[in-house]
Coordinates of C-alpha atoms in Angstrom, one line a residue:
M1 CA 5.6 8.3 -3.0
S2 CA 2.9 6.0 -2.2
D3 CA 0.1 5.5 -4.8
V4 CA -2.6 5.7 -2.1
Y5 CA -2.0 9.4 -1.3
A6 CA -3.1 12.6 -3.0
E7 CA 0.0 14.6 -2.5
P8 CA 0.8 18.3 -3.7
T9 CA 2.7 18.6 -7.0
T10 CA 6.6 18.7 -6.7
G11 CA 7.8 22.0 -5.4
A12 CA 4.4 23.0 -3.8
D13 CA 4.4 24.5 -0.4
P14 CA 2.5 21.8 1.8
T15 CA 1.1 24.5 4.0
D16 CA -0.1 26.8 1.3
P17 CA -3.8 27.0 1.9
A18 CA -4.6 28.0 -1.7
T19 CA -6.6 24.9 -2.5
L20 CA -7.5 21.6 -1.0
A21 CA -7.8 20.0 -4.4
R22 CA -4.2 19.0 -4.3
Y23 CA -4.8 16.8 -1.3
T24 CA -7.8 14.8 -2.5
T25 CA -7.9 12.1 -5.1
L26 CA -10.8 13.9 -6.8
R27 CA -8.5 16.8 -7.4
L28 CA -11.5 18.9 -6.1
G29 CA -11.8 21.4 -3.2
G30 CA -11.5 25.0 -2.4
P31 CA -9.2 26.7 0.0
A32 CA -8.5 26.1 3.7
G33 CA -8.8 28.8 6.3
R34 CA -5.4 27.3 7.9
L35 CA -3.5 24.3 6.8
E36 CA -1.2 22.4 9.2
I37 CA 0.7 19.0 9.1
A38 CA 0.8 16.6 11.9
T39 CA 3.4 13.9 11.9
S40 CA 2.5 11.9 15.2
A41 CA -0.3 11.1 17.3
D42 CA 0.7 13.6 19.9
D43 CA 1.0 16.2 17.2
I44 CA -2.5 15.5 15.9
V45 CA -3.9 15.9 19.3
R46 CA -1.9 19.2 19.9
R47 CA -3.1 20.6 16.6
V48 CA -6.7 19.7 17.3
R49 CA -6.6 21.4 20.8
E50 CA -4.8 24.5 19.4
A51 CA -7.5 24.9 16.9
E52 CA -10.2 24.5 19.4
A53 CA -8.5 27.1 21.5
R54 CA -8.8 29.4 18.6
E55 CA -12.5 28.5 18.2
Q56 CA -11.8 27.2 14.8
A57 CA -13.6 24.1 13.2
V58 CA -11.4 21.3 12.4
L59 CA -11.1 19.1 9.3
L60 CA -8.8 16.0 9.4
L61 CA -7.4 15.0 6.1
A62 CA -5.2 12.0 5.4
G63 CA -5.3 10.3 2.1
G64 CA -8.1 12.5 0.7
S65 CA -9.6 9.4 -1.0
N66 CA -13.0 9.3 0.6
V67 CA -13.9 12.9 0.9
V68 CA -15.6 15.6 -1.4
I69 CA -14.9 19.0 -0.5
G70 CA -16.9 21.9 -1.8
D71 CA -15.6 24.8 -4.0
Q72 CA -15.7 27.1 -1.0
G73 CA -13.3 24.9 0.7
F74 CA -13.1 24.7 4.5
P75 CA -12.9 27.9 6.5
G76 CA -11.4 26.5 9.6
A77 CA -8.2 24.4 10.3
V78 CA -7.3 21.6 8.1
V79 CA -5.0 19.2 9.8
L80 CA -3.1 16.8 7.4
I81 CA -2.4 13.7 9.1
R82 CA 1.0 12.4 8.2
S83 CA 1.9 10.0 11.1
R84 CA 3.6 6.9 9.9
G85 CA 4.6 3.4 11.0
F86 CA 3.3 0.4 12.7
R87 CA 4.6 -2.1 15.3
V88 CA 3.8 -5.5 17.0
V89 CA 2.2 -5.1 20.4
T90 CA 1.2 -8.7 21.1
E91 CA 1.7 -12.0 19.5
D92 CA 1.5 -15.7 20.0
A93 CA 2.0 -18.8 17.8
D94 CA -1.1 -18.2 15.8
T95 CA -1.6 -14.5 15.5
V96 CA 0.1 -11.0 15.6
T97 CA -1.5 -7.8 16.7
V98 CA -0.1 -4.6 15.0
R99 CA -0.5 -1.0 16.0
V100 CA -0.8 1.2 12.9
E101 CA -0.5 5.0 13.0
A102 CA -3.4 6.8 11.5
G103 CA -1.4 8.3 8.7
E104 CA 0.2 5.2 7.4
P105 CA -0.7 4.6 3.8
W106 CA -3.1 1.8 3.7
D107 CA -1.7 -0.2 0.8
D108 CA 1.8 0.1 2.1
L109 CA 0.6 -1.7 5.3
V110 CA -1.2 -4.3 3.4
A111 CA 1.9 -5.0 1.3
A112 CA 4.0 -5.2 4.6
T113 CA 1.5 -7.8 6.1
V114 CA 1.6 -9.9 3.0
E115 CA 5.4 -9.8 2.9
R116 CA 5.6 -11.0 6.7
G117 CA 3.1 -13.8 6.2
W118 CA 0.3 -12.2 8.2
S119 CA -3.3 -13.0 6.9
G120 CA -6.4 -10.9 7.0
L121 CA -5.8 -7.7 5.0
E122 CA -4.8 -9.2 1.6
C123 CA -8.2 -8.7 -0.2
L124 CA -8.1 -5.0 0.9
S125 CA -5.1 -4.3 -1.3
G126 CA -4.9 -1.3 -3.6
I127 CA -7.4 0.7 -1.6
P128 CA -6.3 4.5 -1.6
G129 CA -6.1 6.2 1.8
S130 CA -4.7 5.8 5.2
A131 CA -5.0 3.3 8.0
G132 CA -6.7 5.8 10.3
A133 CA -9.5 6.2 7.8
T134 CA -10.3 2.4 7.7
P135 CA -12.4 2.0 10.9
I136 CA -14.3 5.3 10.2
Q137 CA -15.7 3.7 7.0
N138 CA -15.3 0.1 8.1
V139 CA -13.5 -0.3 4.7
G140 CA -14.3 -3.5 2.9
A141 CA -13.6 -5.2 -0.6
Y142 CA -13.7 -8.5 -2.2
G143 CA -15.2 -10.3 0.9
Q144 CA -13.2 -8.7 3.7
E145 CA -13.9 -5.8 6.1
V146 CA -11.5 -4.2 8.5
A147 CA -14.1 -4.9 11.2
E148 CA -13.0 -8.6 11.2
T149 CA -9.4 -7.8 12.2
I150 CA -9.6 -4.5 14.2
V151 CA -9.1 -5.1 18.0
A152 CA -9.2 -1.5 19.1
V153 CA -8.9 2.0 17.8
A154 CA -6.9 4.7 19.9
A155 CA -8.7 8.1 19.5
Y156 CA -8.7 11.5 20.8
D157 CA -12.3 12.1 22.5
R158 CA -12.8 15.9 21.8
T159 CA -15.7 15.9 24.1
E160 CA -13.8 14.7 27.3
G161 CA -10.5 16.1 26.2
K162 CA -8.6 12.9 26.5
V163 CA -7.1 10.0 24.5
V164 CA -9.1 6.7 24.8
R165 CA -8.8 3.2 23.3
I166 CA -12.2 1.8 22.0
A167 CA -12.7 -1.9 21.7
A168 CA -13.9 -3.2 18.4
A169 CA -17.2 -4.2 20.0
D170 CA -17.7 -0.5 20.9
C171 CA -17.1 1.0 17.5
G172 CA -20.4 0.3 16.0
F173 CA -19.2 -1.3 12.9
A174 CA -21.8 -1.6 10.3
Y175 CA -21.9 -1.6 6.5
R176 CA -19.5 1.1 5.4
G177 CA -20.0 2.9 8.9
S178 CA -19.0 3.2 12.5
I179 CA -19.3 5.5 15.5
F180 CA -16.5 7.6 13.9
K181 CA -18.4 8.4 10.7
Y182 CA -20.2 11.7 10.5
S183 CA -19.0 12.5 14.1
D184 CA -16.7 15.3 15.0
R185 CA -16.2 13.9 18.6
W186 CA -13.6 11.2 17.7
V187 CA -10.1 11.7 16.1
V188 CA -8.6 8.4 15.1
L189 CA -4.9 8.2 16.1
S190 CA -4.0 4.5 15.6
V191 CA -5.6 1.2 15.0
D192 CA -4.8 -2.3 16.3
F193 CA -5.3 -5.2 13.9
R194 CA -5.2 -8.9 15.0
L195 CA -3.8 -10.9 11.9
S196 CA -3.3 -14.7 11.5
R197 CA 0.2 -16.1 11.1
S198 CA -0.4 -17.9 7.7
P199 CA 1.1 -17.9 4.2
L200 CA -2.4 -18.4 2.8
S201 CA -5.3 -16.0 2.5
G202 CA -8.5 -16.2 4.5
P203 CA -11.3 -18.3 2.6
V204 CA -11.9 -16.4 -0.7
R205 CA -15.5 -15.2 -0.4
Y206 CA -16.0 -13.2 -3.4
A207 CA -17.0 -15.0 -6.6
E208 CA -15.3 -12.6 -8.9
L209 CA -12.0 -12.9 -7.0
A210 CA -12.3 -16.7 -6.9
R211 CA -12.8 -16.9 -10.6
A212 CA -9.9 -14.6 -11.2
L213 CA -7.7 -16.8 -9.0
G214 CA -9.0 -20.0 -10.7
V215 CA -10.3 -21.4 -7.4
E216 CA -13.6 -22.2 -5.7
V217 CA -15.3 -19.9 -3.2
G218 CA -14.0 -20.8 0.3
D219 CA -10.6 -21.9 -1.1
R220 CA -7.4 -20.4 0.3
V221 CA -4.6 -19.2 -1.8
P222 CA -1.0 -17.7 -1.2
L223 CA -1.1 -14.2 0.2
A224 CA 0.8 -12.8 -2.7
D225 CA -1.5 -14.4 -5.2
A226 CA -4.5 -12.8 -3.5
R227 CA -3.0 -9.4 -3.3
A228 CA -1.7 -9.3 -6.8
T229 CA -5.0 -10.5 -8.2
V230 CA -7.1 -8.0 -6.1
R231 CA -4.8 -5.2 -7.4
R232 CA -5.2 -6.2 -10.9
L233 CA -9.0 -6.4 -10.5
R234 CA -9.1 -3.0 -8.8
A235 CA -6.8 -1.4 -11.5
G236 CA -9.1 -2.8 -14.4
K237 CA -12.0 -0.9 -12.6
G238 CA -9.9 2.3 -12.2
M239 CA -9.8 1.7 -8.5
V240 CA -6.1 2.0 -7.9
L241 CA -5.0 5.6 -7.9
D242 CA -2.9 6.6 -11.0
A243 CA -1.7 10.1 -11.8
Q244 CA -1.9 9.2 -15.5
D245 CA -5.3 7.7 -15.6
P246 CA -8.3 10.2 -15.0
D247 CA -10.6 7.2 -14.4
T248 CA -8.9 7.0 -11.0
W249 CA -9.6 10.7 -10.2
S250 CA -12.4 9.8 -8.0
V251 CA -13.4 8.6 -4.5
G252 CA -13.9 5.1 -5.6
S253 CA -17.4 4.0 -5.3
F254 CA -19.5 7.2 -4.9
F255 CA -22.7 5.4 -3.8
T256 CA -23.2 2.6 -1.2
N257 CA -25.0 -0.5 -2.3
P258 CA -28.6 0.0 -0.8
V259 CA -29.7 -2.4 1.7
L260 CA -33.5 -3.0 1.4
E261 CA -36.3 -4.2 3.5
R262 CA -37.9 -7.2 2.1
E263 CA -41.1 -5.3 0.8
A264 CA -39.0 -2.8 -0.9
Y265 CA -36.8 -5.4 -2.5
E266 CA -39.9 -7.2 -3.9
L267 CA -41.1 -3.8 -5.3
L268 CA -37.7 -3.4 -7.0
R269 CA -38.0 -6.7 -8.5
E270 CA -41.4 -5.8 -10.0
R271 CA -40.2 -2.5 -11.4
A272 CA -37.1 -4.3 -12.8
A273 CA -38.9 -7.3 -14.1
D274 CA -38.0 -6.3 -17.8
L275 CA -34.3 -6.2 -17.1
G276 CA -33.6 -9.4 -15.4
E277 CA -32.6 -10.0 -11.8
A278 CA -30.6 -7.4 -10.1
P279 CA -27.5 -8.6 -8.3
S280 CA -28.2 -9.1 -4.7
W281 CA -27.0 -10.4 -1.5
P282 CA -29.1 -11.6 1.6
C283 CA -28.4 -9.5 4.8
P284 CA -29.3 -9.8 8.5
G285 CA -32.9 -9.0 9.6
D286 CA -34.4 -10.3 6.1
T287 CA -32.9 -7.4 4.3
V288 CA -31.3 -7.6 1.0
K289 CA -28.3 -5.6 -0.4
V290 CA -28.6 -4.7 -4.0
S291 CA -25.9 -3.7 -6.5
A292 CA -25.8 0.1 -6.9
A293 CA -23.7 -0.2 -10.0
W294 CA -26.5 -2.2 -11.6
L295 CA -29.2 0.1 -10.7
I296 CA -27.2 3.0 -12.1
D297 CA -26.4 1.4 -15.4
K298 CA -30.0 0.2 -15.8
A299 CA -31.4 3.7 -15.1
G300 CA -29.4 4.9 -18.2
F301 CA -26.1 6.1 -16.7
G302 CA -23.5 3.7 -18.2
K303 CA -19.7 3.9 -18.0
G304 CA -18.3 7.0 -19.5
Y305 CA -21.7 8.9 -19.1
T306 CA -20.7 12.7 -19.0
G307 CA -22.0 15.4 -16.8
P308 CA -21.2 19.1 -16.6
E309 CA -17.5 20.6 -16.9
G310 CA -16.3 17.2 -18.0
V311 CA -17.2 15.2 -14.8
A312 CA -18.1 11.8 -15.7
I313 CA -18.8 8.2 -14.7
S314 CA -15.6 6.2 -15.1
T315 CA -15.2 4.4 -18.3
K316 CA -14.1 1.4 -16.2
H317 CA -16.6 1.3 -13.2
T318 CA -20.2 2.6 -13.0
L319 CA -19.8 3.5 -9.3
A320 CA -17.0 5.9 -9.7
L321 CA -17.7 9.6 -10.5
T322 CA -14.6 11.3 -11.8
N323 CA -13.2 14.7 -12.3
H324 CA -12.1 13.3 -15.8
T325 CA -10.7 16.5 -17.3
G326 CA -8.9 17.6 -14.0
T327 CA -10.5 21.0 -14.3
A328 CA -14.0 20.5 -13.1
S329 CA -15.6 21.9 -9.9
T330 CA -17.1 20.2 -7.0
A331 CA -20.5 21.7 -8.0
A332 CA -20.4 19.8 -11.2
L333 CA -19.6 16.6 -9.6
V334 CA -22.4 17.1 -7.2
A335 CA -24.8 18.0 -10.0
L336 CA -23.8 14.6 -11.7
A337 CA -24.4 12.8 -8.5
R338 CA -27.8 14.3 -8.1
E339 CA -28.8 13.4 -11.7
I340 CA -27.7 9.8 -11.0
R341 CA -29.5 9.5 -7.6
D342 CA -32.8 11.1 -9.1
G343 CA -32.7 8.8 -12.1
V344 CA -32.4 5.8 -10.1
Q345 CA -35.1 6.8 -7.6
T346 CA -37.5 7.6 -10.6
R347 CA -36.8 4.4 -12.4
F348 CA -36.6 1.9 -9.5
G349 CA -38.0 3.7 -6.3
V350 CA -34.6 3.2 -4.6
T351 CA -32.6 5.9 -3.1
L352 CA -28.9 5.9 -3.4
H353 CA -26.7 7.4 -0.6
P354 CA -23.2 8.8 -1.0
E355 CA -20.3 6.8 0.4
P356 CA -17.7 9.5 0.8
V357 CA -17.9 12.2 3.4
L358 CA -19.3 15.5 2.0
I359 CA -17.6 18.8 3.3
N360 CA -19.5 22.1 2.6
C361 CA -21.4 20.4 -0.2
T362 CA -24.4 18.0 -0.5
I363 CA -26.6 16.1 -2.9

């Protein structure tokens, strides 16, 4: 079993709608009105159409690693996306384009590309979830984003009732966002990635990764070295799913790094003058991205900070909110998220926004 999926316990009936908690990395979520498994793109489309014909709302769930489901669950049809595999669709001397089914476990795909000497995804190693979720979130880590390698996304257009292929330029990729996020219109079926034929990684852009590799920012390293080091760094932060480690029972980073207009950034600097300079990165349009982890920590919410029912900030990473006891409720997790958001707002005047998709719950 891949470590990037939240799967039911051994012997569990995969269509038992009793609780969706067994299908999320947070181990939270109430019952489904109806639970179905789709094992191919055609199957996904068929099950969505059938739910629409029944006039049921639809929730698509794959790895369950970037979703927070309320304690009331989801009263409609939940479709578990379990399509698998990838294949080469075009190639030349320098590049290869692979078409990946939406349900393919993401880290399995990254491992396969590294083994084959295809460069472009190596710094995204260890991220839980499925390939089909990556364009929705424009997944990124350690200096890489999937928007850099995605060529096109095949999706079922629920408005037009047909399957379409959307070019990367039309996907609206932005920081942790796309046209697919927060939209019920699109059902991602497969994703095309164009990768370089190279035994070396892309230029290392992330200072922490460069230090761990013992190289300079901008250097290239063997693909396997980049992958192994990224996985080690992520594991040290509780960001590689581990059934034995409650620090990983999370959605990874709960809040996005806020991107501030220049005036708001200068106001933050004034309010944080006694704490030193907040880690920040310049962004387009004279905006500045600021570390949410730093803001949370300096607002008084350090690693291991505990909320109701045993929900807690990870002991390894300030951005991860965990169901640390495995017995908490979504309401408790949401209460902790609200406390953190409000505390940061009060201390620094900056509003944090959740990164995962919230289903029947809100902060």
